[in-house]
Amino acid sequence: MISALMALFLVIVAGHVGRRLLLPDPTIWSGGEKISYYLLVPALLIETLAKAKLSSVPVGSIAMALLAANLTMATLLLLIRKPIETRFQIHGPAFTSIFQGSLRWNAFVALAMAGNLYGEVGVTLTAVAMAVLIPVLNVQSVWVLRRYGSGQGGSLLRGLATNPFILGITIGLTLNLTGLVLPQAMMSALDMVGSGALGLGLLLVGAGLRLEDLRRPNLALMLGVGLRLTLLPAIGGLAALALGLAGPAVAIVVICLAVPTASASYVLARQMGGDAPLMAAILTAQTLVSFLTLPALFVIFRL
């Protein structure tokens, strides 16, 4: 497990060094993000889910564990919002960044880690987690930003309907459940395109690290890091065990709840009046700290 994590760390470092020393032009990495978001990951999801043996995967229990952790954390955050605003002057926009940072997850990192540790089974289980969490997290994030941010967002339904991850999941599941089989040439093409998703995703994570954002740590930053990397996966892991899950299924629940938050959180915070600098700092800090907390969680849950 340490070796698998080290491999991920090295690719992220390569992305960071590449952005700083070799390819400083931000348009290059912006283009990479769009390629990964709109083409590579959806292709991986379609190909993986189309051929997955879903009957052998505890879909219901994984969904229940993930949703239990998500809803518990969302409720806790909404309960503490007023006290932390009153006592620590953490106002609405900053709260939205804590909320996003605590709940959203970087599917690139989760897919790469799951695939590196558990192969095709890990990718399949993570794709199931994506199908469960992505629509819920999009709704939660937009609602919180509209309620406590200072800006307005676009149509939520339109955003969900055009999300490439959701479209990829829908197509893959439709093929799987209906028994429809794509021509072999098309499946091979999807495999070739999707195979580039995990490596490029990790390079993009490294390229997005902004170490300068960590110069002035504060309570909001510590909450965004601590709740995401320790409390949320602990709740999810315990829920998974209570539901009778074991082995890779528990590991995937923990991984999906313990990886850093999604880089899209920063974009959404900037567009909808959240605290974008705080969101950027949470993203960077979580990425660095997660390489300590993930192994610890695996030891605690004996994975």
XYZ file of C-alpha atoms in Angstrom:
303
model
C 0.000 0.000 0.000
C 2.841 2.404 0.817
C 4.399 1.632 -2.559
C 1.110 2.387 -4.337
C 0.761 5.682 -2.481
C 4.363 6.597 -3.234
C 3.729 6.028 -6.940
C 0.790 8.449 -6.807
C 2.885 10.962 -4.876
C 5.680 10.820 -7.452
C 3.277 11.491 -10.334
C 1.774 14.454 -8.453
C 5.274 15.805 -7.774
C 6.085 15.393 -11.468
C 3.015 17.492 -12.313
C 4.034 20.198 -9.846
C 7.629 20.332 -11.087
C 6.476 20.205 -14.700
C 4.166 23.179 -14.176
C 6.820 25.232 -12.369
C 9.906 24.432 -14.470
C 9.019 22.868 -17.817
C 5.552 24.004 -18.882
C 4.676 27.219 -16.992
C 2.039 28.294 -19.532
C -1.296 27.886 -17.669
C -3.210 27.366 -20.926
C -1.409 24.040 -21.408
C -2.694 22.691 -18.093
C -6.119 24.229 -18.602
C -6.327 22.332 -21.877
C -5.244 19.148 -20.109
C -8.000 19.600 -17.533
C -10.620 19.928 -20.255
C -9.320 16.874 -22.126
C -9.362 14.814 -18.963
C -12.753 16.101 -17.807
C -14.609 15.862 -21.108
C -12.908 12.879 -22.794
C -10.578 10.681 -20.769
C -12.530 10.075 -17.560
C -15.925 9.667 -19.298
C -14.331 7.117 -21.659
C -12.875 5.247 -18.676
C -16.263 5.225 -16.922
C -18.157 3.991 -19.988
C -15.674 1.216 -20.687
C -15.386 0.134 -17.042
C -19.096 0.140 -16.209
C -20.179 -1.392 -19.529
C -18.246 -4.584 -18.817
C -18.416 -4.588 -14.993
C -20.043 -7.523 -13.214
C -22.264 -5.382 -11.030
C -24.042 -8.381 -9.531
C -20.809 -9.262 -7.736
C -20.400 -5.740 -6.329
C -22.229 -4.687 -3.126
C -23.647 -1.591 -4.795
C -26.414 -0.972 -2.233
C -24.185 -1.247 0.836
C -21.457 0.951 -0.691
C -24.068 3.574 -1.604
C -25.549 3.509 1.911
C -22.137 3.875 3.578
C -21.148 6.788 1.348
C -24.475 8.576 1.738
C -24.500 8.025 5.514
C -21.083 9.688 5.798
C -22.024 12.482 3.400
C -25.321 13.369 5.074
C -23.852 13.130 8.571
C -21.034 15.529 7.680
C -23.336 17.930 5.811
C -25.676 18.065 8.806
C -22.779 18.620 11.215
C -21.414 21.467 9.105
C -24.776 23.206 8.924
C -25.171 22.836 12.700
C -21.804 24.425 13.475
C -22.104 27.197 10.886
C -23.675 29.755 13.205
C -21.415 29.048 16.222
C -18.187 29.342 14.208
C -19.465 32.513 12.555
C -20.339 34.073 15.908
C -17.238 33.003 17.797
C -14.527 32.912 15.126
C -15.891 35.349 12.500
C -15.994 32.651 9.803
C -18.676 34.173 7.612
C -20.765 32.790 4.748
C -18.276 32.699 1.853
C -15.591 31.087 4.042
C -18.148 28.572 5.318
C -18.975 27.540 1.741
C -15.298 26.717 1.169
C -15.169 24.662 4.369
C -18.351 22.882 3.241
C -17.038 22.087 -0.233
C -13.621 21.159 1.098
C -15.093 18.765 3.652
C -17.495 16.958 1.313
C -16.297 17.047 -2.297
C -13.647 14.628 -3.534
C -11.088 14.367 -6.304
C -12.261 11.435 -8.415
C -8.962 11.489 -10.372
C -6.979 10.662 -7.242
C -9.538 8.123 -6.014
C -9.607 6.312 -9.368
C -5.825 6.252 -9.599
C -5.375 4.998 -6.047
C -8.131 2.391 -6.344
C -6.770 1.140 -9.661
C -3.222 1.014 -8.345
C -4.255 -0.938 -5.241
C -7.080 -3.159 -6.492
C -6.919 -3.122 -10.277
C -10.124 -3.363 -12.310
C -12.209 -4.173 -9.218
C -11.022 -0.965 -7.574
C -11.875 1.149 -10.629
C -15.323 -0.468 -10.860
C -16.096 0.173 -7.190
C -14.911 3.767 -7.506
C -17.120 4.240 -10.573
C -20.058 3.053 -8.454
C -19.072 5.585 -5.777
C -18.976 8.313 -8.413
C -22.478 7.391 -9.582
C -23.699 7.762 -5.989
C -21.826 10.857 -4.839
C -21.397 13.170 -7.822
C -25.068 14.176 -8.266
C -25.536 14.596 -4.493
C -22.383 16.680 -4.071
C -23.233 18.928 -6.996
C -26.660 19.685 -5.541
C -25.261 20.277 -2.044
C -22.432 22.534 -3.198
C -24.584 24.733 -5.422
C -27.278 25.039 -2.724
C -24.770 26.066 -0.045
C -23.080 28.596 -2.329
C -26.420 30.100 -3.307
C -27.470 30.281 0.338
C -24.251 31.495 1.971
C -22.058 32.765 -0.873
C -22.249 36.221 -2.392
C -22.936 35.312 -6.009
C -25.395 33.473 -8.218
C -24.899 30.265 -10.168
C -26.322 28.846 -13.338
C -29.020 26.206 -13.731
C -28.419 23.272 -11.384
C -30.408 20.818 -13.507
C -28.542 21.867 -16.646
C -25.231 21.436 -14.840
C -26.141 17.910 -13.745
C -27.465 16.942 -17.180
C -24.287 18.095 -18.933
C -21.753 16.817 -16.388
C -19.405 14.552 -18.404
C -18.871 12.190 -15.461
C -22.611 11.706 -15.006
C -23.056 11.187 -18.747
C -20.257 8.610 -18.808
C -21.731 6.778 -15.819
C -25.222 6.827 -17.380
C -24.014 5.435 -20.707
C -21.886 2.752 -19.051
C -24.658 1.613 -16.722
C -27.199 1.634 -19.566
C -24.995 -0.634 -21.660
C -24.411 -2.931 -18.690
C -28.030 -3.229 -17.568
C -29.523 -3.596 -21.053
C -26.945 -6.084 -22.255
C -26.117 -3.977 -25.290
C -22.606 -4.600 -26.601
C -20.584 -1.969 -28.428
C -18.448 -3.055 -31.378
C -15.027 -4.297 -30.307
C -13.303 -1.468 -32.180
C -15.290 1.093 -30.161
C -14.528 -0.651 -26.854
C -10.838 -0.749 -27.762
C -10.943 2.952 -28.601
C -12.589 3.723 -25.245
C -9.935 1.648 -23.494
C -7.102 3.507 -25.222
C -8.585 6.917 -24.428
C -9.570 6.020 -20.864
C -6.175 4.556 -20.027
C -4.694 8.042 -20.073
C -7.164 9.403 -17.509
C -5.464 8.322 -14.295
C -1.936 9.504 -15.060
C -3.009 12.840 -16.504
C -5.415 13.387 -13.606
C -2.590 13.065 -11.080
C -0.303 15.329 -13.106
C -3.061 17.958 -13.081
C -3.395 17.664 -9.297
C 0.321 18.374 -8.929
C 0.177 21.242 -11.407
C -2.639 22.830 -9.402
C -0.765 22.894 -6.083
C -0.233 26.446 -4.821
C 2.150 26.244 -1.896
C 2.114 29.997 -1.429
C -1.513 29.723 -0.242
C -0.349 27.962 2.935
C 1.608 30.896 4.366
C -1.131 31.979 6.776
C -2.937 28.957 8.234
C -6.159 29.694 10.157
C -9.062 27.869 11.757
C -11.113 27.781 8.561
C -8.234 26.084 6.730
C -7.713 23.591 9.555
C -11.421 22.736 9.629
C -11.486 22.200 5.860
C -8.510 19.849 6.097
C -9.280 18.020 9.331
C -12.946 17.267 8.713
C -12.297 15.956 5.205
C -9.238 13.835 5.862
C -10.079 12.356 9.271
C -13.698 12.622 10.432
C -15.482 11.976 7.112
C -13.561 8.782 6.192
C -13.862 7.568 9.784
C -17.652 7.902 9.615
C -17.758 6.211 6.209
C -15.440 3.399 7.221
C -17.468 2.638 10.365
C -20.706 2.728 8.348
C -19.197 0.325 5.802
C -18.197 -2.125 8.536
C -21.629 -1.826 10.183
C -23.229 -2.714 6.843
C -21.138 -5.872 6.586
C -18.682 -4.700 3.939
C -15.131 -6.027 3.963
C -11.834 -5.891 2.064
C -11.713 -3.764 -1.098
C -15.283 -2.489 -0.626
C -14.405 -0.884 2.736
C -11.133 0.397 1.295
C -12.879 2.106 -1.615
C -15.379 3.791 0.726
C -12.488 5.081 2.841
C -10.453 6.161 -0.198
C -13.337 8.087 -1.780
C -13.979 9.921 1.486
C -10.312 10.533 2.361
C -8.763 11.821 -0.875
C -8.406 15.603 -1.319
C -11.342 17.677 -2.491
C -12.099 18.317 -6.161
C -10.234 21.045 -8.008
C -13.610 22.101 -9.458
C -14.434 23.379 -5.963
C -12.146 26.359 -6.560
C -13.821 27.197 -9.870
C -17.280 26.960 -8.313
C -16.222 29.109 -5.345
C -14.904 31.768 -7.707
C -18.031 31.722 -9.883
C -20.611 31.714 -7.076
C -19.182 34.076 -4.488
C -17.379 31.657 -2.192
C -14.002 32.298 -0.585
C -11.812 31.233 -3.521
C -8.397 31.908 -1.851
C -9.431 29.796 1.143
C -10.673 27.082 -1.216
C -7.298 27.058 -2.991
C -5.465 26.783 0.333
C -7.704 23.898 1.448
C -7.053 22.083 -1.836
C -3.290 22.378 -1.493
C -3.155 21.516 2.209
C -5.410 18.487 1.787
C -3.291 17.142 -1.052
C -0.129 17.330 1.065
C -1.631 16.074 4.348
C -3.543 13.206 2.718
C -0.286 11.334 2.130
C -0.040 11.027 5.905
C -3.699 10.463 6.762
C -4.474 7.846 4.080
C -1.900 5.294 5.320
C -3.044 5.945 8.900
C -6.663 5.218 7.944
C -5.627 1.989 6.232
C -3.845 0.914 9.387
C -6.801 1.856 11.611
C -9.301 -0.079 9.464
C -6.782 -2.916 8.855
C -7.090 -2.654 5.091
